[in-house]
């Protein structure tokens, strides 16, 4: 089976997707990873099998990802540009600048290379598009092919680690940490909101 996956890396991609959906549906109590994190975990595991994927295949699948994101978010984006457009744009700009500045400071302090720093930003701020942008930028650098490959290989590793940790901490903070910190009863507030909505 391993030989087949190495000879036909496209099978590894579909295996990763299938395994990711299975992992994402596993429930532990009330906690469930979900399809995105499940696929990410499956990709990390299957990625250890040393399967070489053609750069063209990577580019095509990344383009499909961007298309699917735009197709899903596009209508919501234009509907959202109403009276609240200026605050939303301002928040977006602040978030982008803050995430970039935080990544640069962390990379300088921890002495990360550009590939690791890009993966850190992509995962910690759940901005998967940074992966493709960073990869294209690294390809344009005036360095050896071996160094380009090393830097590009560091992107998904840092992305996977920071995405899992970042998402887990955000989920915990929003569901448990923040309500305790601000002394908010989530169940009570949810009932009030449901009563107002109905």
PDB file of C-alpha atoms in Angstrom:
ATOM      1  CA  UNK A   1       0.000   0.000   0.000  1.00  0.00           C
ATOM      2  CA  UNK A   2       2.824   2.405   0.864  1.00  0.00           C
ATOM      3  CA  UNK A   3       4.415   1.788  -2.521  1.00  0.00           C
ATOM      4  CA  UNK A   4       1.115   2.558  -4.263  1.00  0.00           C
ATOM      5  CA  UNK A   5       0.782   5.821  -2.330  1.00  0.00           C
ATOM      6  CA  UNK A   6       4.315   6.863  -3.266  1.00  0.00           C
ATOM      7  CA  UNK A   7       3.762   5.981  -6.930  1.00  0.00           C
ATOM      8  CA  UNK A   8       0.374   7.739  -6.993  1.00  0.00           C
ATOM      9  CA  UNK A   9       0.529  10.665  -4.516  1.00  0.00           C
ATOM     10  CA  UNK A  10      -2.948  11.806  -5.564  1.00  0.00           C
ATOM     11  CA  UNK A  11      -4.270   8.742  -3.703  1.00  0.00           C
ATOM     12  CA  UNK A  12      -2.532  10.016  -0.560  1.00  0.00           C
ATOM     13  CA  UNK A  13      -4.415  13.304  -0.882  1.00  0.00           C
ATOM     14  CA  UNK A  14      -7.790  11.582  -1.070  1.00  0.00           C
ATOM     15  CA  UNK A  15      -6.803   9.181   1.719  1.00  0.00           C
ATOM     16  CA  UNK A  16      -5.937  12.198   3.874  1.00  0.00           C
ATOM     17  CA  UNK A  17      -9.337  13.762   3.170  1.00  0.00           C
ATOM     18  CA  UNK A  18     -11.190  10.530   3.959  1.00  0.00           C
ATOM     19  CA  UNK A  19      -9.194   9.879   7.140  1.00  0.00           C
ATOM     20  CA  UNK A  20      -9.642  13.511   8.177  1.00  0.00           C
ATOM     21  CA  UNK A  21     -13.423  13.301   7.935  1.00  0.00           C
ATOM     22  CA  UNK A  22     -13.386  10.099  10.007  1.00  0.00           C
ATOM     23  CA  UNK A  23     -11.100  11.622  12.664  1.00  0.00           C
ATOM     24  CA  UNK A  24     -13.168  14.816  12.684  1.00  0.00           C
ATOM     25  CA  UNK A  25     -16.360  12.900  13.559  1.00  0.00           C
ATOM     26  CA  UNK A  26     -14.872  11.189  16.621  1.00  0.00           C
ATOM     27  CA  UNK A  27     -16.507  12.539  19.777  1.00  0.00           C
ATOM     28  CA  UNK A  28     -14.958  12.550  23.234  1.00  0.00           C
ATOM     29  CA  UNK A  29     -17.797  13.548  25.557  1.00  0.00           C
ATOM     30  CA  UNK A  30     -19.163  16.740  24.023  1.00  0.00           C
ATOM     31  CA  UNK A  31     -15.904  17.592  22.247  1.00  0.00           C
ATOM     32  CA  UNK A  32     -15.456  16.912  18.527  1.00  0.00           C
ATOM     33  CA  UNK A  33     -12.452  17.945  16.430  1.00  0.00           C
ATOM     34  CA  UNK A  34     -14.386  18.693  13.259  1.00  0.00           C
ATOM     35  CA  UNK A  35     -13.471  18.133   9.614  1.00  0.00           C
ATOM     36  CA  UNK A  36     -10.815  20.842   9.333  1.00  0.00           C
ATOM     37  CA  UNK A  37      -8.725  19.796  12.349  1.00  0.00           C
ATOM     38  CA  UNK A  38      -9.334  16.105  11.566  1.00  0.00           C
ATOM     39  CA  UNK A  39      -8.002  16.541   8.029  1.00  0.00           C
ATOM     40  CA  UNK A  40      -5.055  18.527   9.345  1.00  0.00           C
ATOM     41  CA  UNK A  41      -4.187  15.743  11.789  1.00  0.00           C
ATOM     42  CA  UNK A  42      -4.541  13.102   9.069  1.00  0.00           C
ATOM     43  CA  UNK A  43      -2.303  15.173   6.798  1.00  0.00           C
ATOM     44  CA  UNK A  44       0.373  15.423   9.491  1.00  0.00           C
ATOM     45  CA  UNK A  45       0.274  11.653  10.041  1.00  0.00           C
ATOM     46  CA  UNK A  46       0.233  10.651   6.363  1.00  0.00           C
ATOM     47  CA  UNK A  47       2.898  13.268   5.655  1.00  0.00           C
ATOM     48  CA  UNK A  48       5.343  11.177   7.701  1.00  0.00           C
ATOM     49  CA  UNK A  49       5.266   8.467   4.993  1.00  0.00           C
ATOM     50  CA  UNK A  50       7.656  10.456   2.767  1.00  0.00           C
ATOM     51  CA  UNK A  51       5.238  10.780  -0.142  1.00  0.00           C
ATOM     52  CA  UNK A  52       6.366  13.280  -2.771  1.00  0.00           C
ATOM     53  CA  UNK A  53       3.520  15.359  -4.201  1.00  0.00           C
ATOM     54  CA  UNK A  54       4.129  17.153  -7.483  1.00  0.00           C
ATOM     55  CA  UNK A  55       4.197  20.965  -7.088  1.00  0.00           C
ATOM     56  CA  UNK A  56       1.553  21.273  -9.819  1.00  0.00           C
ATOM     57  CA  UNK A  57      -0.834  19.085  -7.808  1.00  0.00           C
ATOM     58  CA  UNK A  58      -0.180  21.224  -4.730  1.00  0.00           C
ATOM     59  CA  UNK A  59      -0.870  24.376  -6.729  1.00  0.00           C
ATOM     60  CA  UNK A  60      -4.105  23.000  -8.216  1.00  0.00           C
ATOM     61  CA  UNK A  61      -5.480  21.842  -4.866  1.00  0.00           C
ATOM     62  CA  UNK A  62      -4.522  25.133  -3.208  1.00  0.00           C
ATOM     63  CA  UNK A  63      -6.298  27.022  -5.999  1.00  0.00           C
ATOM     64  CA  UNK A  64      -9.371  24.840  -5.442  1.00  0.00           C
ATOM     65  CA  UNK A  65      -9.215  25.686  -1.728  1.00  0.00           C
ATOM     66  CA  UNK A  66      -9.095  29.418  -2.512  1.00  0.00           C
ATOM     67  CA  UNK A  67     -11.981  29.075  -4.956  1.00  0.00           C
ATOM     68  CA  UNK A  68     -14.109  27.197  -2.405  1.00  0.00           C
ATOM     69  CA  UNK A  69     -13.348  29.810   0.267  1.00  0.00           C
ATOM     70  CA  UNK A  70     -14.255  32.701  -2.026  1.00  0.00           C
ATOM     71  CA  UNK A  71     -17.364  30.913  -3.303  1.00  0.00           C
ATOM     72  CA  UNK A  72     -18.605  30.373   0.239  1.00  0.00           C
ATOM     73  CA  UNK A  73     -17.638  33.714   1.772  1.00  0.00           C
ATOM     74  CA  UNK A  74     -18.211  35.982  -1.244  1.00  0.00           C
ATOM     75  CA  UNK A  75     -21.994  36.451  -0.921  1.00  0.00           C
ATOM     76  CA  UNK A  76     -21.710  36.974   2.857  1.00  0.00           C
ATOM     77  CA  UNK A  77     -18.948  39.522   2.296  1.00  0.00           C
ATOM     78  CA  UNK A  78     -21.016  41.735  -0.003  1.00  0.00           C
ATOM     79  CA  UNK A  79     -24.147  41.376   2.142  1.00  0.00           C
ATOM     80  CA  UNK A  80     -22.108  42.426   5.164  1.00  0.00           C
ATOM     81  CA  UNK A  81     -20.987  45.662   3.507  1.00  0.00           C
ATOM     82  CA  UNK A  82     -23.927  47.618   4.874  1.00  0.00           C
ATOM     83  CA  UNK A  83     -24.061  50.211   7.596  1.00  0.00           C
ATOM     84  CA  UNK A  84     -21.488  48.256   9.643  1.00  0.00           C
ATOM     85  CA  UNK A  85     -18.915  48.207   6.829  1.00  0.00           C
ATOM     86  CA  UNK A  86     -16.505  50.797   8.260  1.00  0.00           C
ATOM     87  CA  UNK A  87     -16.157  49.171  11.726  1.00  0.00           C
ATOM     88  CA  UNK A  88     -15.711  45.741  10.095  1.00  0.00           C
ATOM     89  CA  UNK A  89     -13.031  47.022   7.708  1.00  0.00           C
ATOM     90  CA  UNK A  90     -11.272  48.787  10.598  1.00  0.00           C
ATOM     91  CA  UNK A  91     -11.353  45.587  12.674  1.00  0.00           C
ATOM     92  CA  UNK A  92      -9.956  43.616   9.731  1.00  0.00           C
ATOM     93  CA  UNK A  93      -7.089  46.070   9.259  1.00  0.00           C
ATOM     94  CA  UNK A  94      -6.277  46.029  12.990  1.00  0.00           C
ATOM     95  CA  UNK A  95      -6.337  42.207  13.040  1.00  0.00           C
ATOM     96  CA  UNK A  96      -4.084  41.934   9.969  1.00  0.00           C
ATOM     97  CA  UNK A  97      -1.539  44.444  11.275  1.00  0.00           C
ATOM     98  CA  UNK A  98      -1.587  42.899  14.771  1.00  0.00           C
ATOM     99  CA  UNK A  99      -1.136  39.346  13.480  1.00  0.00           C
ATOM    100  CA  UNK A 100       1.732  40.383  11.197  1.00  0.00           C
ATOM    101  CA  UNK A 101       3.468  42.389  13.954  1.00  0.00           C
ATOM    102  CA  UNK A 102       3.027  39.559  16.486  1.00  0.00           C
ATOM    103  CA  UNK A 103       4.482  37.032  14.048  1.00  0.00           C
ATOM    104  CA  UNK A 104       7.496  39.228  13.243  1.00  0.00           C
ATOM    105  CA  UNK A 105       8.236  39.834  16.940  1.00  0.00           C
ATOM    106  CA  UNK A 106       7.848  36.128  17.824  1.00  0.00           C
ATOM    107  CA  UNK A 107      10.026  35.070  14.870  1.00  0.00           C
ATOM    108  CA  UNK A 108      12.765  37.536  15.847  1.00  0.00           C
ATOM    109  CA  UNK A 109      12.692  36.543  19.527  1.00  0.00           C
ATOM    110  CA  UNK A 110      12.649  32.791  18.832  1.00  0.00           C
ATOM    111  CA  UNK A 111      14.961  33.058  15.788  1.00  0.00           C
ATOM    112  CA  UNK A 112      12.580  31.324  13.401  1.00  0.00           C
ATOM    113  CA  UNK A 113      13.334  31.202   9.697  1.00  0.00           C
ATOM    114  CA  UNK A 114      10.860  32.735   7.255  1.00  0.00           C
ATOM    115  CA  UNK A 115       9.184  29.392   6.491  1.00  0.00           C
ATOM    116  CA  UNK A 116       8.518  28.618  10.147  1.00  0.00           C
ATOM    117  CA  UNK A 117       7.363  32.197  10.771  1.00  0.00           C
ATOM    118  CA  UNK A 118       4.920  32.024   7.851  1.00  0.00           C
ATOM    119  CA  UNK A 119       3.531  28.705   9.100  1.00  0.00           C
ATOM    120  CA  UNK A 120       3.213  30.140  12.600  1.00  0.00           C
ATOM    121  CA  UNK A 121       1.177  33.069  11.305  1.00  0.00           C
ATOM    122  CA  UNK A 122      -0.972  30.898   9.040  1.00  0.00           C
ATOM    123  CA  UNK A 123      -1.839  28.461  11.819  1.00  0.00           C
ATOM    124  CA  UNK A 124      -2.124  30.772  14.820  1.00  0.00           C
ATOM    125  CA  UNK A 125      -4.462  33.140  12.978  1.00  0.00           C
ATOM    126  CA  UNK A 126      -6.142  30.371  10.931  1.00  0.00           C
ATOM    127  CA  UNK A 127      -5.188  32.071   7.676  1.00  0.00           C
ATOM    128  CA  UNK A 128      -4.458  29.135   5.374  1.00  0.00           C
ATOM    129  CA  UNK A 129      -3.937  31.422   2.372  1.00  0.00           C
ATOM    130  CA  UNK A 130      -0.650  32.551   3.938  1.00  0.00           C
ATOM    131  CA  UNK A 131       0.766  29.093   3.103  1.00  0.00           C
ATOM    132  CA  UNK A 132       0.463  29.606  -0.651  1.00  0.00           C
ATOM    133  CA  UNK A 133       1.539  33.245  -0.527  1.00  0.00           C
ATOM    134  CA  UNK A 134       4.609  32.426   1.568  1.00  0.00           C
ATOM    135  CA  UNK A 135       5.527  29.501  -0.696  1.00  0.00           C
ATOM    136  CA  UNK A 136       5.365  31.708  -3.797  1.00  0.00           C
ATOM    137  CA  UNK A 137       7.448  34.380  -2.071  1.00  0.00           C
ATOM    138  CA  UNK A 138      10.110  31.862  -1.007  1.00  0.00           C
ATOM    139  CA  UNK A 139      10.297  30.622  -4.627  1.00  0.00           C
ATOM    140  CA  UNK A 140      11.270  34.157  -5.678  1.00  0.00           C
ATOM    141  CA  UNK A 141      14.118  34.464  -3.149  1.00  0.00           C
ATOM    142  CA  UNK A 142      17.686  34.435  -4.445  1.00  0.00           C
ATOM    143  CA  UNK A 143      18.733  31.295  -2.539  1.00  0.00           C
ATOM    144  CA  UNK A 144      19.556  27.697  -3.453  1.00  0.00           C
ATOM    145  CA  UNK A 145      16.829  25.213  -4.359  1.00  0.00           C
ATOM    146  CA  UNK A 146      17.699  23.095  -1.316  1.00  0.00           C
ATOM    147  CA  UNK A 147      17.210  26.089   0.992  1.00  0.00           C
ATOM    148  CA  UNK A 148      13.915  26.960  -0.722  1.00  0.00           C
ATOM    149  CA  UNK A 149      12.711  23.388  -0.193  1.00  0.00           C
ATOM    150  CA  UNK A 150      13.756  23.460   3.469  1.00  0.00           C
ATOM    151  CA  UNK A 151      11.960  26.747   4.120  1.00  0.00           C
ATOM    152  CA  UNK A 152       8.802  25.618   2.293  1.00  0.00           C
ATOM    153  CA  UNK A 153       8.783  22.336   4.230  1.00  0.00           C
ATOM    154  CA  UNK A 154       8.830  24.285   7.501  1.00  0.00           C
ATOM    155  CA  UNK A 155       5.610  26.134   6.614  1.00  0.00           C
ATOM    156  CA  UNK A 156       3.122  23.223   6.958  1.00  0.00           C
ATOM    157  CA  UNK A 157       4.873  21.867  10.079  1.00  0.00           C
ATOM    158  CA  UNK A 158       4.594  25.194  11.918  1.00  0.00           C
ATOM    159  CA  UNK A 159       1.058  25.644  10.546  1.00  0.00           C
ATOM    160  CA  UNK A 160      -0.128  22.278  11.839  1.00  0.00           C
ATOM    161  CA  UNK A 161       1.303  22.785  15.328  1.00  0.00           C
ATOM    162  CA  UNK A 162       0.156  26.387  15.773  1.00  0.00           C
ATOM    163  CA  UNK A 163      -3.282  25.699  14.263  1.00  0.00           C
ATOM    164  CA  UNK A 164      -3.998  22.804  16.614  1.00  0.00           C
ATOM    165  CA  UNK A 165      -2.744  24.628  19.707  1.00  0.00           C
ATOM    166  CA  UNK A 166      -4.244  27.987  18.697  1.00  0.00           C
ATOM    167  CA  UNK A 167      -7.662  26.590  17.833  1.00  0.00           C
ATOM    168  CA  UNK A 168      -7.773  24.464  20.985  1.00  0.00           C
ATOM    169  CA  UNK A 169      -6.894  27.427  23.198  1.00  0.00           C
ATOM    170  CA  UNK A 170      -9.424  29.707  21.482  1.00  0.00           C
ATOM    171  CA  UNK A 171     -12.192  27.110  21.861  1.00  0.00           C
ATOM    172  CA  UNK A 172     -11.318  26.620  25.534  1.00  0.00           C
ATOM    173  CA  UNK A 173     -11.055  30.368  26.211  1.00  0.00           C
ATOM    174  CA  UNK A 174     -14.360  31.259  24.536  1.00  0.00           C
ATOM    175  CA  UNK A 175     -16.298  28.384  26.093  1.00  0.00           C
ATOM    176  CA  UNK A 176     -14.753  28.268  29.577  1.00  0.00           C
ATOM    177  CA  UNK A 177     -12.052  30.837  30.283  1.00  0.00           C
ATOM    178  CA  UNK A 178     -13.742  34.062  29.169  1.00  0.00           C
ATOM    179  CA  UNK A 179     -17.154  33.337  30.805  1.00  0.00           C
ATOM    180  CA  UNK A 180     -15.417  32.659  34.126  1.00  0.00           C
ATOM    181  CA  UNK A 181     -13.190  35.699  33.757  1.00  0.00           C
ATOM    182  CA  UNK A 182     -16.121  38.021  33.023  1.00  0.00           C
ATOM    183  CA  UNK A 183     -18.546  36.102  35.291  1.00  0.00           C
ATOM    184  CA  UNK A 184     -20.986  35.406  32.469  1.00  0.00           C
ATOM    185  CA  UNK A 185     -23.460  32.533  32.571  1.00  0.00           C
ATOM    186  CA  UNK A 186     -23.405  31.295  28.969  1.00  0.00           C
ATOM    187  CA  UNK A 187     -26.481  29.099  29.349  1.00  0.00           C
ATOM    188  CA  UNK A 188     -28.500  31.926  30.888  1.00  0.00           C
ATOM    189  CA  UNK A 189     -27.389  34.411  28.231  1.00  0.00           C
ATOM    190  CA  UNK A 190     -28.197  31.896  25.483  1.00  0.00           C
ATOM    191  CA  UNK A 191     -31.731  31.487  26.858  1.00  0.00           C
ATOM    192  CA  UNK A 192     -32.202  35.271  26.924  1.00  0.00           C
ATOM    193  CA  UNK A 193     -30.973  35.571  23.326  1.00  0.00           C
ATOM    194  CA  UNK A 194     -33.247  32.729  22.191  1.00  0.00           C
ATOM    195  CA  UNK A 195     -36.221  34.415  23.889  1.00  0.00           C
ATOM    196  CA  UNK A 196     -35.419  37.746  22.189  1.00  0.00           C
ATOM    197  CA  UNK A 197     -34.991  36.085  18.782  1.00  0.00           C
ATOM    198  CA  UNK A 198     -38.300  34.233  18.967  1.00  0.00           C
TER     199      UNK A 198
END
